[in-house]
Amino acid sequence: MTVTPEQAAEIAALRSQSQPTRRATVPALEEILYEPLPVLDHGFVRVVDYMGDDAAVVQAARVSYGRGTKKVSEDRGLINYLMRHRHTTPFEMCEIKYHVKLPIFVARQWIRHRTANVNEYSARYSILDNEFYLPAPDQLAAQSSSNRQGRGDLLTGDEAAHVMALLKRDAMQSYASYEDMLNERPDGSRRDEGREGLARELARMNLTLNFYTQWYWKTDLLNLLHFLSLRADSHAQYEIRVYAEAMLDTVKRWVPACHDAFMEYRIGGASLSATGIRVVRRMLAGETVDQASSGLSAREWRELMAVLRPEG
């Protein structure tokens, strides 16, 4: 993880301050507020602001549903009910803002989630740092033969060393060319007074996608949980999954009852189609069902069996 001296000074100043407030605060989240949580080799996630807590979700639900919710005696039970039955509006009452440092190719995946407010570091106005992501050896894998989006067996030996050398060489060369085209130092002074240098907005196009960018990302709890349900999943690409896992830990600190309900009904749960439910009922009735007689496609059958017979 890398923070600039300026960022480190800002974090230290912010963490040294304490302000009285009548707003709801969460001690477990306050403990890590502003602190960068390391991700990958140079990246981080840090919570810079938040609004609401578990009680805010409960409060919104009871306003929305009125007397009917009085049958649920405990806040945790109500949150479980909301999550289980997909009554989502109360979860929109909580918001959180992150500062994230991440490789550009991860950012391009991440931005597909269009349910947040985003402000990214601009390479039109500033010079990007010479920091790029290199996979750890246990993440350097070949293309999967069965999944067009996934990884297969790890590369080893000379091939792994060759690929790693190429990644590092190309990133270093692209940054050297970037600096040469800019003809500018980070402090704004020229490297060669005899040249003008290329505009920053053009020079940036030469950088490889493993260079790091930064942004502020603000969203409500509902959309954050949707993001995490996809990106903290074992099928998500490793490089974005580790960011999601770091954020999931912040959710546990922030809204522990919502986190537990999310883990129970979304991450740990499963959704069955109407045909899938009929298959389960037939099995419970003692009938032997195979894929051919199930009415499910081969892929749907494999997914159902993965839920029902994970060891089989």
PDB file of C-alpha atoms in Angstrom, residues 7-250:
ATOM      1  CA  GLN A   7      -2.168  11.997   1.984  1.00  0.00           C
ATOM      2  CA  ALA A   8      -0.430  10.597   5.074  1.00  0.00           C
ATOM      3  CA  ALA A   9      -0.359  14.084   6.633  1.00  0.00           C
ATOM      4  CA  GLU A  10      -4.036  14.607   5.808  1.00  0.00           C
ATOM      5  CA  ILE A  11      -4.995  11.241   7.314  1.00  0.00           C
ATOM      6  CA  ALA A  12      -3.015  11.973  10.491  1.00  0.00           C
ATOM      7  CA  ALA A  13      -4.661  15.385  10.825  1.00  0.00           C
ATOM      8  CA  LEU A  14      -8.145  13.994  10.308  1.00  0.00           C
ATOM      9  CA  ARG A  15      -7.648  11.151  12.771  1.00  0.00           C
ATOM     10  CA  SER A  16      -6.340  13.546  15.407  1.00  0.00           C
ATOM     11  CA  GLN A  17      -9.608  15.481  15.376  1.00  0.00           C
ATOM     12  CA  SER A  18     -12.767  14.612  17.272  1.00  0.00           C
ATOM     13  CA  GLN A  19     -16.010  16.538  16.863  1.00  0.00           C
ATOM     14  CA  PRO A  20     -19.119  16.388  19.088  1.00  0.00           C
ATOM     15  CA  THR A  21     -22.233  15.382  17.147  1.00  0.00           C
ATOM     16  CA  ARG A  22     -25.848  14.424  17.645  1.00  0.00           C
ATOM     17  CA  ARG A  23     -25.741  12.172  14.602  1.00  0.00           C
ATOM     18  CA  ALA A  24     -25.528   8.406  14.914  1.00  0.00           C
ATOM     19  CA  THR A  25     -21.944   7.174  15.000  1.00  0.00           C
ATOM     20  CA  VAL A  26     -20.568   3.631  15.056  1.00  0.00           C
ATOM     21  CA  PRO A  27     -17.515   3.105  17.307  1.00  0.00           C
ATOM     22  CA  ALA A  28     -16.212   0.088  15.346  1.00  0.00           C
ATOM     23  CA  LEU A  29     -16.198   2.071  12.113  1.00  0.00           C
ATOM     24  CA  GLU A  30     -14.842   5.185  13.814  1.00  0.00           C
ATOM     25  CA  GLU A  31     -11.794   3.100  14.788  1.00  0.00           C
ATOM     26  CA  ILE A  32     -10.725   2.813  11.134  1.00  0.00           C
ATOM     27  CA  LEU A  33     -12.201   6.056   9.780  1.00  0.00           C
ATOM     28  CA  TYR A  34      -9.761   7.638   7.254  1.00  0.00           C
ATOM     29  CA  GLU A  35      -7.296   4.755   7.687  1.00  0.00           C
ATOM     30  CA  PRO A  36      -6.127   3.151   4.412  1.00  0.00           C
ATOM     31  CA  LEU A  37      -6.767  -0.605   4.335  1.00  0.00           C
ATOM     32  CA  PRO A  38      -4.122  -2.183   2.076  1.00  0.00           C
ATOM     33  CA  VAL A  39      -5.260  -4.010  -1.065  1.00  0.00           C
ATOM     34  CA  LEU A  40      -3.002  -5.584  -3.730  1.00  0.00           C
ATOM     35  CA  ASP A  41       0.562  -4.226  -3.931  1.00  0.00           C
ATOM     36  CA  HIS A  42      -0.021  -0.454  -3.917  1.00  0.00           C
ATOM     37  CA  GLY A  43      -3.775  -0.068  -3.501  1.00  0.00           C
ATOM     38  CA  PHE A  44      -6.040   0.720  -0.593  1.00  0.00           C
ATOM     39  CA  VAL A  45      -9.624   1.313   0.514  1.00  0.00           C
ATOM     40  CA  ARG A  46     -10.487   3.809   3.217  1.00  0.00           C
ATOM     41  CA  VAL A  47     -13.780   5.026   4.645  1.00  0.00           C
ATOM     42  CA  VAL A  48     -13.850   8.826   4.651  1.00  0.00           C
ATOM     43  CA  ASP A  49     -17.477   9.466   5.634  1.00  0.00           C
ATOM     44  CA  TYR A  50     -20.736   7.664   6.437  1.00  0.00           C
ATOM     45  CA  MET A  51     -24.332   8.356   7.443  1.00  0.00           C
ATOM     46  CA  GLY A  52     -26.676   6.118   9.413  1.00  0.00           C
ATOM     47  CA  ASP A  53     -26.407   2.733  11.100  1.00  0.00           C
ATOM     48  CA  ASP A  54     -28.515  -0.396  11.665  1.00  0.00           C
ATOM     49  CA  ALA A  55     -31.043   1.709  13.580  1.00  0.00           C
ATOM     50  CA  ALA A  56     -31.541   3.982  10.568  1.00  0.00           C
ATOM     51  CA  VAL A  57     -32.666   0.979   8.501  1.00  0.00           C
ATOM     52  CA  VAL A  58     -35.104  -0.092  11.219  1.00  0.00           C
ATOM     53  CA  GLN A  59     -36.409   3.456  11.648  1.00  0.00           C
ATOM     54  CA  ALA A  60     -37.094   3.784   7.918  1.00  0.00           C
ATOM     55  CA  ALA A  61     -38.851   0.424   7.811  1.00  0.00           C
ATOM     56  CA  ARG A  62     -41.155   1.242  10.691  1.00  0.00           C
ATOM     57  CA  VAL A  63     -42.114   4.562   9.135  1.00  0.00           C
ATOM     58  CA  SER A  64     -42.759   2.793   5.849  1.00  0.00           C
ATOM     59  CA  TYR A  65     -44.702  -0.208   7.142  1.00  0.00           C
ATOM     60  CA  GLY A  66     -46.343   1.305  10.204  1.00  0.00           C
ATOM     61  CA  ARG A  67     -48.005  -0.910  12.790  1.00  0.00           C
ATOM     62  CA  GLY A  68     -47.401  -4.119  10.908  1.00  0.00           C
ATOM     63  CA  THR A  69     -43.745  -4.112  11.899  1.00  0.00           C
ATOM     64  CA  LYS A  70     -44.577  -4.000  15.612  1.00  0.00           C
ATOM     65  CA  LYS A  71     -44.980  -7.764  15.398  1.00  0.00           C
ATOM     66  CA  VAL A  72     -41.193  -7.941  15.012  1.00  0.00           C
ATOM     67  CA  SER A  73     -39.848  -7.332  18.483  1.00  0.00           C
ATOM     68  CA  GLU A  74     -36.176  -7.012  17.724  1.00  0.00           C
ATOM     69  CA  ASP A  75     -34.334  -4.779  15.277  1.00  0.00           C
ATOM     70  CA  ARG A  76     -32.207  -7.676  14.075  1.00  0.00           C
ATOM     71  CA  GLY A  77     -35.302  -9.721  13.339  1.00  0.00           C
ATOM     72  CA  LEU A  78     -36.758  -6.868  11.318  1.00  0.00           C
ATOM     73  CA  ILE A  79     -33.537  -6.432   9.330  1.00  0.00           C
ATOM     74  CA  ASN A  80     -33.498 -10.165   8.598  1.00  0.00           C
ATOM     75  CA  TYR A  81     -37.108  -9.930   7.435  1.00  0.00           C
ATOM     76  CA  LEU A  82     -36.320  -6.996   5.147  1.00  0.00           C
ATOM     77  CA  MET A  83     -33.331  -8.771   3.629  1.00  0.00           C
ATOM     78  CA  ARG A  84     -35.131 -12.096   3.288  1.00  0.00           C
ATOM     79  CA  HIS A  85     -38.143 -10.605   1.529  1.00  0.00           C
ATOM     80  CA  ARG A  86     -36.168  -8.093  -0.522  1.00  0.00           C
ATOM     81  CA  HIS A  87     -37.811  -5.022   0.977  1.00  0.00           C
ATOM     82  CA  THR A  88     -34.927  -2.859  -0.131  1.00  0.00           C
ATOM     83  CA  THR A  89     -35.905   0.793   0.378  1.00  0.00           C
ATOM     84  CA  PRO A  90     -34.899   0.998   4.096  1.00  0.00           C
ATOM     85  CA  PHE A  91     -31.325   0.018   3.196  1.00  0.00           C
ATOM     86  CA  GLU A  92     -31.104   3.142   1.033  1.00  0.00           C
ATOM     87  CA  MET A  93     -31.220   5.282   4.188  1.00  0.00           C
ATOM     88  CA  CYS A  94     -27.538   4.622   4.975  1.00  0.00           C
ATOM     89  CA  GLU A  95     -24.693   6.022   2.872  1.00  0.00           C
ATOM     90  CA  ILE A  96     -20.925   5.613   2.866  1.00  0.00           C
ATOM     91  CA  LYS A  97     -18.032   7.244   1.017  1.00  0.00           C
ATOM     92  CA  TYR A  98     -14.775   5.489   0.188  1.00  0.00           C
ATOM     93  CA  HIS A  99     -11.436   6.690  -1.116  1.00  0.00           C
ATOM     94  CA  VAL A 100     -10.024   3.908  -3.283  1.00  0.00           C
ATOM     95  CA  LYS A 101      -6.666   3.460  -4.993  1.00  0.00           C
ATOM     96  CA  LEU A 102      -6.892   0.778  -7.658  1.00  0.00           C
ATOM     97  CA  PRO A 103      -5.417  -0.350 -10.999  1.00  0.00           C
ATOM     98  CA  ILE A 104      -7.051   1.231 -14.048  1.00  0.00           C
ATOM     99  CA  PHE A 105      -8.275  -2.123 -15.406  1.00  0.00           C
ATOM    100  CA  VAL A 106     -10.039  -2.806 -12.080  1.00  0.00           C
ATOM    101  CA  ALA A 107     -11.592   0.666 -12.201  1.00  0.00           C
ATOM    102  CA  ARG A 108     -12.992  -0.072 -15.674  1.00  0.00           C
ATOM    103  CA  GLN A 109     -14.736  -3.174 -14.272  1.00  0.00           C
ATOM    104  CA  TRP A 110     -15.897  -1.330 -11.174  1.00  0.00           C
ATOM    105  CA  ILE A 111     -17.444   1.609 -13.037  1.00  0.00           C
ATOM    106  CA  ARG A 112     -19.949  -0.761 -14.635  1.00  0.00           C
ATOM    107  CA  HIS A 113     -21.826  -0.411 -11.336  1.00  0.00           C
ATOM    108  CA  ARG A 114     -23.615   2.827 -12.156  1.00  0.00           C
ATOM    109  CA  THR A 115     -25.267   3.299  -8.777  1.00  0.00           C
ATOM    110  CA  ALA A 116     -22.697   5.499  -7.042  1.00  0.00           C
ATOM    111  CA  ASN A 117     -21.310   9.005  -7.156  1.00  0.00           C
ATOM    112  CA  VAL A 118     -17.736   8.885  -8.456  1.00  0.00           C
ATOM    113  CA  ASN A 119     -14.978  11.460  -8.722  1.00  0.00           C
ATOM    114  CA  GLU A 120     -11.737  10.090 -10.194  1.00  0.00           C
ATOM    115  CA  TYR A 121      -8.228  11.508 -10.105  1.00  0.00           C
ATOM    116  CA  SER A 122      -7.771  13.393 -13.367  1.00  0.00           C
ATOM    117  CA  ALA A 123      -4.699  12.686 -15.493  1.00  0.00           C
ATOM    118  CA  ARG A 124      -5.727  15.694 -17.618  1.00  0.00           C
ATOM    119  CA  TYR A 125      -4.777  17.994 -14.731  1.00  0.00           C
ATOM    120  CA  SER A 126      -2.199  16.001 -12.771  1.00  0.00           C
ATOM    121  CA  ILE A 127       0.646  13.609 -13.482  1.00  0.00           C
ATOM    122  CA  LEU A 128       0.002  10.002 -12.508  1.00  0.00           C
ATOM    123  CA  ASP A 129       2.387   8.369 -10.051  1.00  0.00           C
ATOM    124  CA  ASN A 130       4.819   5.757 -11.262  1.00  0.00           C
ATOM    125  CA  GLU A 131       2.972   2.903  -9.557  1.00  0.00           C
ATOM    126  CA  PHE A 132       1.648  -0.159 -11.324  1.00  0.00           C
ATOM    127  CA  TYR A 133       0.182  -3.494 -10.285  1.00  0.00           C
ATOM    128  CA  LEU A 134       2.077  -6.739 -10.726  1.00  0.00           C
ATOM    129  CA  PRO A 135       0.253  -9.997  -9.869  1.00  0.00           C
ATOM    130  CA  ALA A 136       1.601 -12.152  -7.082  1.00  0.00           C
ATOM    131  CA  PRO A 137       2.964 -15.500  -8.300  1.00  0.00           C
ATOM    132  CA  ASP A 138      -0.133 -17.318  -7.015  1.00  0.00           C
ATOM    133  CA  GLN A 139      -2.335 -15.152  -9.266  1.00  0.00           C
ATOM    134  CA  LEU A 140      -0.358 -15.553 -12.492  1.00  0.00           C
ATOM    135  CA  ALA A 141      -2.559 -18.064 -14.285  1.00  0.00           C
ATOM    136  CA  ALA A 142      -3.375 -19.242 -17.778  1.00  0.00           C
ATOM    137  CA  GLN A 143      -6.741 -18.766 -19.481  1.00  0.00           C
ATOM    138  CA  SER A 144      -9.370 -21.222 -18.260  1.00  0.00           C
ATOM    139  CA  SER A 145     -10.358 -23.827 -20.837  1.00  0.00           C
ATOM    140  CA  SER A 146     -13.949 -23.921 -19.543  1.00  0.00           C
ATOM    141  CA  ASN A 147     -14.605 -20.281 -18.655  1.00  0.00           C
ATOM    142  CA  ARG A 148     -13.947 -17.492 -21.131  1.00  0.00           C
ATOM    143  CA  GLN A 149     -13.795 -14.950 -18.300  1.00  0.00           C
ATOM    144  CA  GLY A 150     -11.705 -16.924 -15.833  1.00  0.00           C
ATOM    145  CA  ARG A 151      -8.296 -18.291 -15.004  1.00  0.00           C
ATOM    146  CA  GLY A 152      -7.023 -21.821 -15.174  1.00  0.00           C
ATOM    147  CA  ASP A 153      -3.809 -23.431 -13.964  1.00  0.00           C
ATOM    148  CA  LEU A 154      -0.988 -21.316 -12.580  1.00  0.00           C
ATOM    149  CA  LEU A 155       1.951 -20.501 -14.812  1.00  0.00           C
ATOM    150  CA  THR A 156       5.213 -21.836 -13.448  1.00  0.00           C
ATOM    151  CA  GLY A 157       8.921 -21.832 -14.102  1.00  0.00           C
ATOM    152  CA  ASP A 158      10.337 -20.039 -17.123  1.00  0.00           C
ATOM    153  CA  GLU A 159       6.939 -19.084 -18.536  1.00  0.00           C
ATOM    154  CA  ALA A 160       5.864 -17.396 -15.288  1.00  0.00           C
ATOM    155  CA  ALA A 161       9.185 -15.537 -15.065  1.00  0.00           C
ATOM    156  CA  HIS A 162       8.894 -14.474 -18.734  1.00  0.00           C
ATOM    157  CA  VAL A 163       5.360 -13.109 -18.304  1.00  0.00           C
ATOM    158  CA  MET A 164       6.270 -11.246 -15.099  1.00  0.00           C
ATOM    159  CA  ALA A 165       9.306  -9.705 -16.797  1.00  0.00           C
ATOM    160  CA  LEU A 166       7.154  -8.556 -19.724  1.00  0.00           C
ATOM    161  CA  LEU A 167       4.549  -6.974 -17.431  1.00  0.00           C
ATOM    162  CA  LYS A 168       7.187  -5.097 -15.473  1.00  0.00           C
ATOM    163  CA  ARG A 169       9.209  -4.075 -18.542  1.00  0.00           C
ATOM    164  CA  ASP A 170       6.220  -2.757 -20.472  1.00  0.00           C
ATOM    165  CA  ALA A 171       4.915  -0.761 -17.514  1.00  0.00           C
ATOM    166  CA  MET A 172       8.303   0.776 -16.823  1.00  0.00           C
ATOM    167  CA  GLN A 173       8.834   1.604 -20.495  1.00  0.00           C
ATOM    168  CA  SER A 174       5.388   3.137 -20.878  1.00  0.00           C
ATOM    169  CA  TYR A 175       5.967   5.387 -17.848  1.00  0.00           C
ATOM    170  CA  ALA A 176       9.395   6.427 -19.119  1.00  0.00           C
ATOM    171  CA  SER A 177       7.787   7.378 -22.439  1.00  0.00           C
ATOM    172  CA  TYR A 178       4.991   9.172 -20.569  1.00  0.00           C
ATOM    173  CA  GLU A 179       7.528  11.296 -18.693  1.00  0.00           C
ATOM    174  CA  ASP A 180       9.456  11.937 -21.908  1.00  0.00           C
ATOM    175  CA  MET A 181       6.330  13.070 -23.779  1.00  0.00           C
ATOM    176  CA  LEU A 182       5.210  15.291 -20.903  1.00  0.00           C
ATOM    177  CA  ASN A 183       8.653  16.854 -20.552  1.00  0.00           C
ATOM    178  CA  GLU A 184       7.466  17.765 -17.090  1.00  0.00           C
ATOM    179  CA  ARG A 185       8.372  16.881 -13.527  1.00  0.00           C
ATOM    180  CA  PRO A 186       5.693  16.262 -10.879  1.00  0.00           C
ATOM    181  CA  ASP A 187       6.355  19.766  -9.468  1.00  0.00           C
ATOM    182  CA  GLY A 188       5.481  21.315 -12.856  1.00  0.00           C
ATOM    183  CA  SER A 189       9.016  22.231 -13.958  1.00  0.00           C
ATOM    184  CA  ARG A 190      10.293  21.245 -17.408  1.00  0.00           C
ATOM    185  CA  ARG A 191      12.812  18.485 -17.871  1.00  0.00           C
ATOM    186  CA  ASP A 192      14.176  19.956 -21.106  1.00  0.00           C
ATOM    187  CA  GLU A 193      13.752  23.700 -21.573  1.00  0.00           C
ATOM    188  CA  GLY A 194      14.166  23.258 -25.320  1.00  0.00           C
ATOM    189  CA  ARG A 195      10.903  21.284 -25.718  1.00  0.00           C
ATOM    190  CA  GLU A 196       7.264  22.127 -25.093  1.00  0.00           C
ATOM    191  CA  GLY A 197       6.094  18.638 -24.098  1.00  0.00           C
ATOM    192  CA  LEU A 198       2.819  16.904 -24.938  1.00  0.00           C
ATOM    193  CA  ALA A 199      -0.426  17.793 -23.151  1.00  0.00           C
ATOM    194  CA  ARG A 200      -1.182  15.585 -20.137  1.00  0.00           C
ATOM    195  CA  GLU A 201      -4.561  14.561 -21.566  1.00  0.00           C
ATOM    196  CA  LEU A 202      -2.759  13.056 -24.584  1.00  0.00           C
ATOM    197  CA  ALA A 203       0.343  11.661 -22.895  1.00  0.00           C
ATOM    198  CA  ARG A 204      -1.768   9.557 -20.510  1.00  0.00           C
ATOM    199  CA  MET A 205      -2.999   7.355 -23.378  1.00  0.00           C
ATOM    200  CA  ASN A 206       0.376   5.630 -23.471  1.00  0.00           C
ATOM    201  CA  LEU A 207       0.135   4.162 -19.971  1.00  0.00           C
ATOM    202  CA  THR A 208      -0.723   0.504 -19.471  1.00  0.00           C
ATOM    203  CA  LEU A 209      -3.919  -0.523 -17.669  1.00  0.00           C
ATOM    204  CA  ASN A 210      -2.086  -1.799 -14.605  1.00  0.00           C
ATOM    205  CA  PHE A 211      -1.184   1.745 -13.500  1.00  0.00           C
ATOM    206  CA  TYR A 212      -2.996   2.963 -10.412  1.00  0.00           C
ATOM    207  CA  THR A 213      -5.732   5.564 -10.331  1.00  0.00           C
ATOM    208  CA  GLN A 214      -7.741   6.888  -7.381  1.00  0.00           C
ATOM    209  CA  TRP A 215     -11.312   7.931  -6.792  1.00  0.00           C
ATOM    210  CA  TYR A 216     -13.922   8.821  -4.232  1.00  0.00           C
ATOM    211  CA  TRP A 217     -16.900   6.453  -4.428  1.00  0.00           C
ATOM    212  CA  LYS A 218     -20.099   7.253  -2.512  1.00  0.00           C
ATOM    213  CA  THR A 219     -23.129   4.992  -2.471  1.00  0.00           C
ATOM    214  CA  ASP A 220     -26.043   3.892  -0.303  1.00  0.00           C
ATOM    215  CA  LEU A 221     -26.081   0.619   1.599  1.00  0.00           C
ATOM    216  CA  LEU A 222     -28.510  -1.106  -0.777  1.00  0.00           C
ATOM    217  CA  ASN A 223     -26.333  -0.519  -3.830  1.00  0.00           C
ATOM    218  CA  LEU A 224     -23.173  -1.278  -1.881  1.00  0.00           C
ATOM    219  CA  LEU A 225     -24.575  -4.681  -0.919  1.00  0.00           C
ATOM    220  CA  HIS A 226     -25.524  -5.341  -4.544  1.00  0.00           C
ATOM    221  CA  PHE A 227     -21.964  -4.490  -5.602  1.00  0.00           C
ATOM    222  CA  LEU A 228     -20.552  -6.790  -2.922  1.00  0.00           C
ATOM    223  CA  SER A 229     -22.918  -9.637  -3.827  1.00  0.00           C
ATOM    224  CA  LEU A 230     -21.309  -9.687  -7.289  1.00  0.00           C
ATOM    225  CA  ARG A 231     -17.723  -8.665  -6.568  1.00  0.00           C
ATOM    226  CA  ALA A 232     -17.116 -10.466  -3.258  1.00  0.00           C
ATOM    227  CA  ASP A 233     -18.326 -13.663  -4.911  1.00  0.00           C
ATOM    228  CA  SER A 234     -15.780 -16.425  -5.525  1.00  0.00           C
ATOM    229  CA  HIS A 235     -16.411 -16.169  -9.282  1.00  0.00           C
ATOM    230  CA  ALA A 236     -15.384 -12.500  -9.452  1.00  0.00           C
ATOM    231  CA  GLN A 237     -11.943 -11.584 -10.761  1.00  0.00           C
ATOM    232  CA  TYR A 238      -9.408 -11.735  -7.950  1.00  0.00           C
ATOM    233  CA  GLU A 239      -8.201  -8.161  -8.341  1.00  0.00           C
ATOM    234  CA  ILE A 240     -11.643  -6.640  -7.791  1.00  0.00           C
ATOM    235  CA  ARG A 241     -12.703  -9.299  -5.290  1.00  0.00           C
ATOM    236  CA  VAL A 242     -10.016  -8.309  -2.789  1.00  0.00           C
ATOM    237  CA  TYR A 243     -11.325  -4.739  -2.832  1.00  0.00           C
ATOM    238  CA  ALA A 244     -14.858  -6.019  -2.254  1.00  0.00           C
ATOM    239  CA  GLU A 245     -13.667  -8.178   0.639  1.00  0.00           C
ATOM    240  CA  ALA A 246     -11.973  -5.192   2.290  1.00  0.00           C
ATOM    241  CA  MET A 247     -15.183  -3.194   1.884  1.00  0.00           C
ATOM    242  CA  LEU A 248     -17.250  -6.075   3.261  1.00  0.00           C
ATOM    243  CA  ASP A 249     -15.205  -5.841   6.454  1.00  0.00           C
ATOM    244  CA  THR A 250     -16.094  -2.148   6.732  1.00  0.00           C
TER     245      THR A 250
END
